[in-house]
Tab-separated table of C-alpha atoms in Angstrom:
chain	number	residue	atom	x	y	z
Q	709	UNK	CA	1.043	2.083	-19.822
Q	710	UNK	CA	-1.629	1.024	-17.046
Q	711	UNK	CA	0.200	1.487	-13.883
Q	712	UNK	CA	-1.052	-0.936	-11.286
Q	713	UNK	CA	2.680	0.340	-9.652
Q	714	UNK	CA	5.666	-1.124	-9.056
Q	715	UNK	CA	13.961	-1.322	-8.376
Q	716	UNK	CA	16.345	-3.635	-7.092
Q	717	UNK	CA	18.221	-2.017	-4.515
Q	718	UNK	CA	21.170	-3.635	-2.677
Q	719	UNK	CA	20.442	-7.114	-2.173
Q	720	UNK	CA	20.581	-8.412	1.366
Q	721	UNK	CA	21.730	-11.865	1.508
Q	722	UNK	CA	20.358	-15.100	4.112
Q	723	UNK	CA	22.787	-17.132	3.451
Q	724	UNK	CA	23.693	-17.435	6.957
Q	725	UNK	CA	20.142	-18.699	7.778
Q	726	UNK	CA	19.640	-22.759	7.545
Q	727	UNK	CA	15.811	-23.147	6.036
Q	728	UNK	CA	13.737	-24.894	8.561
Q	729	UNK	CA	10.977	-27.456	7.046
Q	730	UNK	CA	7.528	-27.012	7.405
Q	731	UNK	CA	6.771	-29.865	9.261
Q	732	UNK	CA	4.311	-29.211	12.654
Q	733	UNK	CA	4.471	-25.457	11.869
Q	734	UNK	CA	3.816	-23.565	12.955
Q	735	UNK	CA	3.886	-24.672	16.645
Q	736	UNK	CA	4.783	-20.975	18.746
Q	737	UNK	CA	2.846	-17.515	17.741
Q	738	UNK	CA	3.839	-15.937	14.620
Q	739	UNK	CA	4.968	-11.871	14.394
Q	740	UNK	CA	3.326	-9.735	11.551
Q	741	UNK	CA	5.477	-6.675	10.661
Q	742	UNK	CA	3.455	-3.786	9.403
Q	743	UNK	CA	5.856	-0.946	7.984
Q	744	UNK	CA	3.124	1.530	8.662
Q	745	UNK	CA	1.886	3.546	11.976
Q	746	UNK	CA	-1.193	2.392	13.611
Q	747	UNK	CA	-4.465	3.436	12.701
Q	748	UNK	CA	-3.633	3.434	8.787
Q	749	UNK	CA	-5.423	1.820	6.077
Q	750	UNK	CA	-2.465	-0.836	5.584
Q	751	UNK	CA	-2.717	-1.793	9.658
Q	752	UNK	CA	-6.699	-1.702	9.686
Q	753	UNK	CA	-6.684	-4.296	6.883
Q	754	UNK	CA	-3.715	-5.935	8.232
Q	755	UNK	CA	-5.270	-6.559	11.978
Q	756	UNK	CA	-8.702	-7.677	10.328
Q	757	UNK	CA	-7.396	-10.222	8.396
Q	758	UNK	CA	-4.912	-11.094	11.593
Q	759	UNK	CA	-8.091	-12.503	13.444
Q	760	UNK	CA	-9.194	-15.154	10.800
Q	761	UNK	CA	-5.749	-16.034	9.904
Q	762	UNK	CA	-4.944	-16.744	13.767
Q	763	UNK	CA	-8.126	-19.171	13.054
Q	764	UNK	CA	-6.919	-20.588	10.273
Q	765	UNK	CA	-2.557	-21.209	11.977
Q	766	UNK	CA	-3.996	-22.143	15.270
Q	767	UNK	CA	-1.752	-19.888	16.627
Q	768	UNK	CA	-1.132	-16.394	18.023
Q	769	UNK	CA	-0.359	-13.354	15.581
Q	770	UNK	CA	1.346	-10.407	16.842
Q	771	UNK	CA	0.972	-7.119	14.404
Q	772	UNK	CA	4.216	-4.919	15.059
Q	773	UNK	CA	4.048	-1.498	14.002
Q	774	UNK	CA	7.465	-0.134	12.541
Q	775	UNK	CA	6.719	2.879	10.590
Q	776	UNK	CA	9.286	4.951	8.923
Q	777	UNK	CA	10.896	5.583	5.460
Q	778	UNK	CA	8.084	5.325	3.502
Q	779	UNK	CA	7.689	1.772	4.866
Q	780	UNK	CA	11.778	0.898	4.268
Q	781	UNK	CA	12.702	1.144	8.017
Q	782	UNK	CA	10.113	-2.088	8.953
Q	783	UNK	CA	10.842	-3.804	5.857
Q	784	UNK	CA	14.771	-3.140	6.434
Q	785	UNK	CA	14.109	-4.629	10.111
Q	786	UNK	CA	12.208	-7.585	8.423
Q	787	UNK	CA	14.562	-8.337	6.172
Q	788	UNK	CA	17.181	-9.389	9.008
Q	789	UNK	CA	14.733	-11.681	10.352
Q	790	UNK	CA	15.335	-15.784	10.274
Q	791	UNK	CA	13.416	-17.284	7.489
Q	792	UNK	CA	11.485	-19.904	9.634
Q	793	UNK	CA	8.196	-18.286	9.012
Q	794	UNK	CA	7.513	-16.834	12.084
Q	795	UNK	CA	8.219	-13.746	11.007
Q	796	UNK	CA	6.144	-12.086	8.549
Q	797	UNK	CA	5.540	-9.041	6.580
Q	798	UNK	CA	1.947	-7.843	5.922
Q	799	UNK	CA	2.449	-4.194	3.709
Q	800	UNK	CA	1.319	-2.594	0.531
Q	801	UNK	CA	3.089	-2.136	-2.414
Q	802	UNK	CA	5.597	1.312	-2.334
Q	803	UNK	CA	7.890	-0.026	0.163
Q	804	UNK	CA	8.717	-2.603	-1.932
Q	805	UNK	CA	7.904	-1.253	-5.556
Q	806	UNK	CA	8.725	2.216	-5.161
Q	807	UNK	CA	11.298	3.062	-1.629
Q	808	UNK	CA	14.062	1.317	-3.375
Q	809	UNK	CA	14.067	3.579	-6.138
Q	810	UNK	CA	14.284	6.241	-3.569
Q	811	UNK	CA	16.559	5.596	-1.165
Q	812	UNK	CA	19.381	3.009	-0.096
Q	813	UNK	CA	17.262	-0.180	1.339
Q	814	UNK	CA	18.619	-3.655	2.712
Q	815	UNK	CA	16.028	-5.005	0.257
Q	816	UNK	CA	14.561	-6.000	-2.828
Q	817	UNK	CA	11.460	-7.495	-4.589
Q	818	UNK	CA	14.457	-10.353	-5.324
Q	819	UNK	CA	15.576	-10.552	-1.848
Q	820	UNK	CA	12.111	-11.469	-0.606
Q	821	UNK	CA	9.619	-14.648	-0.748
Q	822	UNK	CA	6.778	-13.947	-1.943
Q	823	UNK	CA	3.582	-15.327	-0.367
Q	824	UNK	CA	0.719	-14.082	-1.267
Q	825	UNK	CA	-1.313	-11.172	-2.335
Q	826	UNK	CA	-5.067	-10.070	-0.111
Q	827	UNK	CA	-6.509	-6.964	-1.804
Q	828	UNK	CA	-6.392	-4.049	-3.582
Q	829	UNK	CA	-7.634	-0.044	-3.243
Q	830	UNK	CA	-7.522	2.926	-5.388
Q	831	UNK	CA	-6.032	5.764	-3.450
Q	832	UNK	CA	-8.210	9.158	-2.968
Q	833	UNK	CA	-7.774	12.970	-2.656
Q	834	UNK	CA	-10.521	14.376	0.248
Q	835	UNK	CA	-10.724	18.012	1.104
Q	836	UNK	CA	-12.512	19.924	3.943
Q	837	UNK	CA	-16.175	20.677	3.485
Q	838	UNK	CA	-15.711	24.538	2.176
Q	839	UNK	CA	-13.378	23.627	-0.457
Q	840	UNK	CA	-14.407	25.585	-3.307
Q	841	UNK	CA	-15.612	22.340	-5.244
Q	842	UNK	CA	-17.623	19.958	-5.548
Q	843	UNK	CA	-16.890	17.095	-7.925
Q	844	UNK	CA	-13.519	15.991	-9.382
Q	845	UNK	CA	-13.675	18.693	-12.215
Q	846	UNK	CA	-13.675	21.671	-10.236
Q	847	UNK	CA	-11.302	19.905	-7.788
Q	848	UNK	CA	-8.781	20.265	-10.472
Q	849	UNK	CA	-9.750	23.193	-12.212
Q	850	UNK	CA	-9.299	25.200	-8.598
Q	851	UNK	CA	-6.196	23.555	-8.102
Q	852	UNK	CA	-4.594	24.611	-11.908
Q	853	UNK	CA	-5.824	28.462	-10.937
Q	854	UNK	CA	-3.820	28.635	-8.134
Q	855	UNK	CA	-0.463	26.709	-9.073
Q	856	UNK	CA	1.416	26.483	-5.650
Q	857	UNK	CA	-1.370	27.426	-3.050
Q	858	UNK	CA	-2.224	24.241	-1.885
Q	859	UNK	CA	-0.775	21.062	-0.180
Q	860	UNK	CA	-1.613	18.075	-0.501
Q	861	UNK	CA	-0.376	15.075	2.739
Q	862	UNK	CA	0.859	12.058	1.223
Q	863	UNK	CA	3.456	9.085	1.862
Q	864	UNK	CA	6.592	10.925	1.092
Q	865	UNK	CA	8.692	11.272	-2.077
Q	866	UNK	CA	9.217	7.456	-2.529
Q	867	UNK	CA	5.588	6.423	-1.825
Q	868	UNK	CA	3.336	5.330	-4.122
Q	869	UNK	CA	0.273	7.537	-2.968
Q	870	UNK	CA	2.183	10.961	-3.982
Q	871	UNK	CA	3.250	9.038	-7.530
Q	872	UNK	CA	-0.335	8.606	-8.113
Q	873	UNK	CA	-1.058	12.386	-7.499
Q	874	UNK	CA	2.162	13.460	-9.075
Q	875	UNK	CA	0.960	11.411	-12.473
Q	876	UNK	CA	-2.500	12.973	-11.909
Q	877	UNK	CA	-0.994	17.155	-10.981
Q	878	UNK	CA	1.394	16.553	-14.212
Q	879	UNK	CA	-1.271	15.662	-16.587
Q	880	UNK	CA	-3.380	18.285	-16.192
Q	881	UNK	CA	-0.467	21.125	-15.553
Q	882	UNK	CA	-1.014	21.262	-11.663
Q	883	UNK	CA	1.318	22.045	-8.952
Q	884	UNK	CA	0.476	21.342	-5.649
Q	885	UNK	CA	3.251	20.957	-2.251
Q	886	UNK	CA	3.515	17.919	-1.232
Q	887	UNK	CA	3.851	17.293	2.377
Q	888	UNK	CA	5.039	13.882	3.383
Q	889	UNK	CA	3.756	11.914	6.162
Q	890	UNK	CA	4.379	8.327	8.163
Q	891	UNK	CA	0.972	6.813	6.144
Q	892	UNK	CA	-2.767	7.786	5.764
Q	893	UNK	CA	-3.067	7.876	9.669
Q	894	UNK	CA	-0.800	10.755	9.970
Q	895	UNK	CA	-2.059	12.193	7.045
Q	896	UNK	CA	-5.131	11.987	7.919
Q	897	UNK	CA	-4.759	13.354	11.444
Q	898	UNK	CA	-2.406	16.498	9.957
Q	899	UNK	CA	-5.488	16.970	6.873
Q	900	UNK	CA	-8.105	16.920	10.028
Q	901	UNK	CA	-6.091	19.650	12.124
Q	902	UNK	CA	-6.166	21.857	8.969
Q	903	UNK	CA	-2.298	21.381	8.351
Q	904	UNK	CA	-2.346	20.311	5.127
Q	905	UNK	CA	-5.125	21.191	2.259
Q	906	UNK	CA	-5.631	17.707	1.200
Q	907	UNK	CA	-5.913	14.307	2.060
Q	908	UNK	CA	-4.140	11.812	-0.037
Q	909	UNK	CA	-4.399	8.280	0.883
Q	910	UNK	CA	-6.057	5.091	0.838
Q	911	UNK	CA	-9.930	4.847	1.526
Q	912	UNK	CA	-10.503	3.463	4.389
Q	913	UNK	CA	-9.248	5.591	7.106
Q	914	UNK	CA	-10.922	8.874	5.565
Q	915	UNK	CA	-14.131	7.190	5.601
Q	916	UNK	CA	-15.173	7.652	8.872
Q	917	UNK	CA	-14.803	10.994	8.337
Q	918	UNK	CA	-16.313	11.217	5.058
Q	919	UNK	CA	-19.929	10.009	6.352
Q	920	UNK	CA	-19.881	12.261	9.385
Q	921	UNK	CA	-18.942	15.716	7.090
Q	922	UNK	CA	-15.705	16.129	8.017
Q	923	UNK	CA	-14.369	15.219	4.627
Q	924	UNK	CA	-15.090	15.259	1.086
Q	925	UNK	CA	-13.313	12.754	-1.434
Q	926	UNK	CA	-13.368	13.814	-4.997
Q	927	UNK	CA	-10.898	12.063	-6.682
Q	928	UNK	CA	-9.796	8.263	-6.827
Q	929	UNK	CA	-6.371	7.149	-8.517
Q	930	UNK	CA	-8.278	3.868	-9.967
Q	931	UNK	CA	-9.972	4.147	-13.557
Q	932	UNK	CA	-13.178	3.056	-12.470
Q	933	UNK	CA	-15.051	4.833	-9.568
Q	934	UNK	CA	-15.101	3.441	-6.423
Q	935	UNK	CA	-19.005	2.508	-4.763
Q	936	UNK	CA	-17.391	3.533	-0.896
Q	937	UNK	CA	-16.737	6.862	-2.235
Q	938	UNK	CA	-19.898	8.382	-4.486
Q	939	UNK	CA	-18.537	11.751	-4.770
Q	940	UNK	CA	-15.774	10.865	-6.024
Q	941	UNK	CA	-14.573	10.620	-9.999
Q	942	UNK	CA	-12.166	7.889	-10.917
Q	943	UNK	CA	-10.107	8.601	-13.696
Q	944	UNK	CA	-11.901	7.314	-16.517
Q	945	UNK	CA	-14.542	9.524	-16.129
Q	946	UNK	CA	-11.796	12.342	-16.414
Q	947	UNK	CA	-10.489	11.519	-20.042
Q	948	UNK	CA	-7.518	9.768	-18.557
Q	949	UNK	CA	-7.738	5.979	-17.333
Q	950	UNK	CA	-3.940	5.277	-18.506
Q	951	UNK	CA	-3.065	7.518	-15.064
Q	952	UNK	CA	-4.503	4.389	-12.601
Q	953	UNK	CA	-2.221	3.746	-10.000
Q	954	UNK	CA	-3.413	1.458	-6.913
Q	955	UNK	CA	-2.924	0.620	-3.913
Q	956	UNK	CA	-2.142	-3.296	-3.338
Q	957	UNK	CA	-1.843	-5.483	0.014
Q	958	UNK	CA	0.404	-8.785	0.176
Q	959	UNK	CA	1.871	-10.998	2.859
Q	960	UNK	CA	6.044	-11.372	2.209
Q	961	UNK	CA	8.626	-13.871	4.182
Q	962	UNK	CA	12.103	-13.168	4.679
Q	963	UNK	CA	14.483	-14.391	2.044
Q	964	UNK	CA	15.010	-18.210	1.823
Q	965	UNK	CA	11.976	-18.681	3.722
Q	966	UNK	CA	11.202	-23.081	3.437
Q	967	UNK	CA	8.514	-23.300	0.172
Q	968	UNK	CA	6.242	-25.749	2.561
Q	969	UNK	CA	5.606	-23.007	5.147
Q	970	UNK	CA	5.490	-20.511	2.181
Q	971	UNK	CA	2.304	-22.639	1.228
Q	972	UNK	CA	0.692	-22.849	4.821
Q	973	UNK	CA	0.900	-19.507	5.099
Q	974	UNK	CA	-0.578	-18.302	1.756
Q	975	UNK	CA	-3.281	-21.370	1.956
Q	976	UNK	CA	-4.254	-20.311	5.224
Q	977	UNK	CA	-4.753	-16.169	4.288
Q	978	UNK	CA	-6.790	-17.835	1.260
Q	979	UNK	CA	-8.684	-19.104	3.764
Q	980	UNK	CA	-9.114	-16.299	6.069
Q	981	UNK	CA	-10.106	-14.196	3.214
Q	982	UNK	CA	-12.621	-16.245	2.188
Q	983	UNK	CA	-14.907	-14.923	5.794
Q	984	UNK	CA	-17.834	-13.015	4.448
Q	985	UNK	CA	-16.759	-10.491	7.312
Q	986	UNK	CA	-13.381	-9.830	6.173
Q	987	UNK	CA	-15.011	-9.570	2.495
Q	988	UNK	CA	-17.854	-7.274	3.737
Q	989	UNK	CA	-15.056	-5.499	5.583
Q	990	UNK	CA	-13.055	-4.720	2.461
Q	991	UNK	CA	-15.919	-3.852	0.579
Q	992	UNK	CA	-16.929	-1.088	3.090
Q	993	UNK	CA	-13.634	0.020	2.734
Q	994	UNK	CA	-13.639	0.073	-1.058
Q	995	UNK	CA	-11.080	-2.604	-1.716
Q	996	UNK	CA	-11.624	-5.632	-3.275
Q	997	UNK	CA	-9.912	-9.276	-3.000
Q	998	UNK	CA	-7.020	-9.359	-5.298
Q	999	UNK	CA	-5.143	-12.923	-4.608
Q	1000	UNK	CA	-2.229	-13.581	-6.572
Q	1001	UNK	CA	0.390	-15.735	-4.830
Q	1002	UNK	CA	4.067	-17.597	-4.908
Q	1003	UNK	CA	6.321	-16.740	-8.355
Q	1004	UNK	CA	3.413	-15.001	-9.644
Q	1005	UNK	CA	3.310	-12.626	-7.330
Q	1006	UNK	CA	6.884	-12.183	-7.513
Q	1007	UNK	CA	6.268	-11.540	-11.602
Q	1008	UNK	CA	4.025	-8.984	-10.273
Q	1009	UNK	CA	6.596	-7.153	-8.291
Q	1010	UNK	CA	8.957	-7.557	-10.842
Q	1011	UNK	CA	6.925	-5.698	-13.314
Q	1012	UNK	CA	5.248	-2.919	-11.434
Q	1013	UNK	CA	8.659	-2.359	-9.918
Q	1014	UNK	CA	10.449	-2.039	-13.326
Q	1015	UNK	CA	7.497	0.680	-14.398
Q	1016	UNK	CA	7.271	2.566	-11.204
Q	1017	UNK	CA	11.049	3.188	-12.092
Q	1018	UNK	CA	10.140	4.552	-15.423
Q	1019	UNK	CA	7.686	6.654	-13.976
Q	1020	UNK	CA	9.592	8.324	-11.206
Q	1021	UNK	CA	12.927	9.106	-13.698
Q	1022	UNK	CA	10.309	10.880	-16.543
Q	1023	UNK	CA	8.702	13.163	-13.215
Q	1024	UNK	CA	13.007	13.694	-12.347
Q	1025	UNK	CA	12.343	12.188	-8.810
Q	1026	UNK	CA	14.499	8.796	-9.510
Q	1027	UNK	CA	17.393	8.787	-7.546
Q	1028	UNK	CA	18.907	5.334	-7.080
């Protein structure tokens, strides 16, 4: 089973909310919700693509950090929100695909509108520059001779980042400690001040990092390799390409959000995505566009969700 990741948890219902039409929207500024801490790959992508779809609404955008949970405590605050489209939710995929299957959320991939998908990113595994390895085969090899010495920063227990690695460590008879974090900008800041062995996390906020020596990626959770990161060995390359497990952006409204808004929305981040900055943007961040939008995006929730849930109860760490 390819895993390009993805529960139903307690629905949250909107009944209460009257659907507003589409009609002059929008006319105010809009608020973005990002269920991750600043500085993360997740808000770096989400604030570049903010400025070209601010173009595109003709209206103010407002990113709002709420971090916590794995992502659960911004989407749970989202969720509550009145479905008139001027609220938003710009996140990747675990808080949606993977949190619920963790934990008790106001949410599900059901309870949602679905808008529109952006892009897409392997995650990676960087250590410091005296790790005793070089390329993704001795990476692993020094990590199954000493079961238990290292740890390894990731997105907690429910996020999709330490699935990847868990998938990866159980394959090839590895045990590493996990240490959860906020996201890959508290990951990254704890893997920088020597707290943790190893990065894990999306691309781009290691990158900086990577090209001044402060970091050395030898792993990626995609198949393929990935051009950002030359060091690194996607999984393919290691015997084992059935292990992928991305990384995925999308843009979400609250439940009963009006269909005609739904559209303006997702037309206009087709738009904004369609800037050769934003594109040369992703690319030096080693995503790529990845645009799927409306009921077939929530076909793509539906599925990764019911495999992610699979996944997690044959590794024991399903608990809902």
């Amino acid at each position: 089973m390819k895993a390009t990741l993805l529960f139903t948890a307690a629905a949250m219902s909107s009944a209460a909310f009257t659907p507003v039409m589409a009609s002059d929207y929008p006319d105010r500024p809009i608020e973005i919700i990002v269920p991750a801490p600043a500085g993360g790959g997740t808000d770096n992508v989400a604030r570049m693509l903010n400025q070209y779809l601010e173009q595109e609404l003709g209206q103010p955008a407002a990113v709002l950090n709420v971090a916590g949970g794995g992502g659960a405590i911004g989407v749970n605050q989202f969720a509550r929100s009145r479905p008139d489209g001027y609220t938003l939710l710009s996140t990747w995929n675990s808080p949606i695909t993977t949190v619920p299957h963790m934990q008790r959320v106001q949410y599900s991939y059901e309870t949602l509108t679905p808008i529109i998908s952006t892009s897409q990113s392997a995650y990676t595994l960087c250590v410091s520059p005296d790790f005793p390895a070089e390329n993704a085969e001795e990476f692993l090899a020094e990590l199954q001779a000493n079961p238990g010495q290292y740890t390894y920063g990731n997105d907690g227990v429910g996020g999709t980042m330490r699935l990847a690695a868990e998938r990866i460590f159980d394959a090839f008879d590895i045990t590493a400690r996990p240490i959860p974090f906020g996201g890959a900008g508290e990951t990254l800041q704890n893997f920088l001040g020597g707290h943790v062995d190893i990065y894990g996390g999306s691309i781009t906020p290691v990158l900086p990092y990577v090209e001044d020596g402060q970091a050395k990626c030898l792993l990626v959770t995609s198949a393929d390799d990935n051009e950002a990161l030359p060091q690194a060995s996607g999984l393919a390359a290691l015997g084992h390409p059935e292990l992928e497990t991305v990384l995925w952006r999308m843009m979400l409204g609250p439940e009963g959000m009006d269909e005609e808004r739904t559209e303006v929305i997702a037309d206009a981040v087709a738009r904004a995505v369609e800037q050769t900055e934003f594109q040369d943007f992703l690319a030096a961040q080693g995503e790529t566009l990845n645009l799927v939008r409306g009921e077939e995006l929530r076909e793509r929730l539906r599925l990764e969700t019911e495999a992610i849930g699979e996944t997690l109860e044959s590794l024991g760490l399903k608990q809902h």
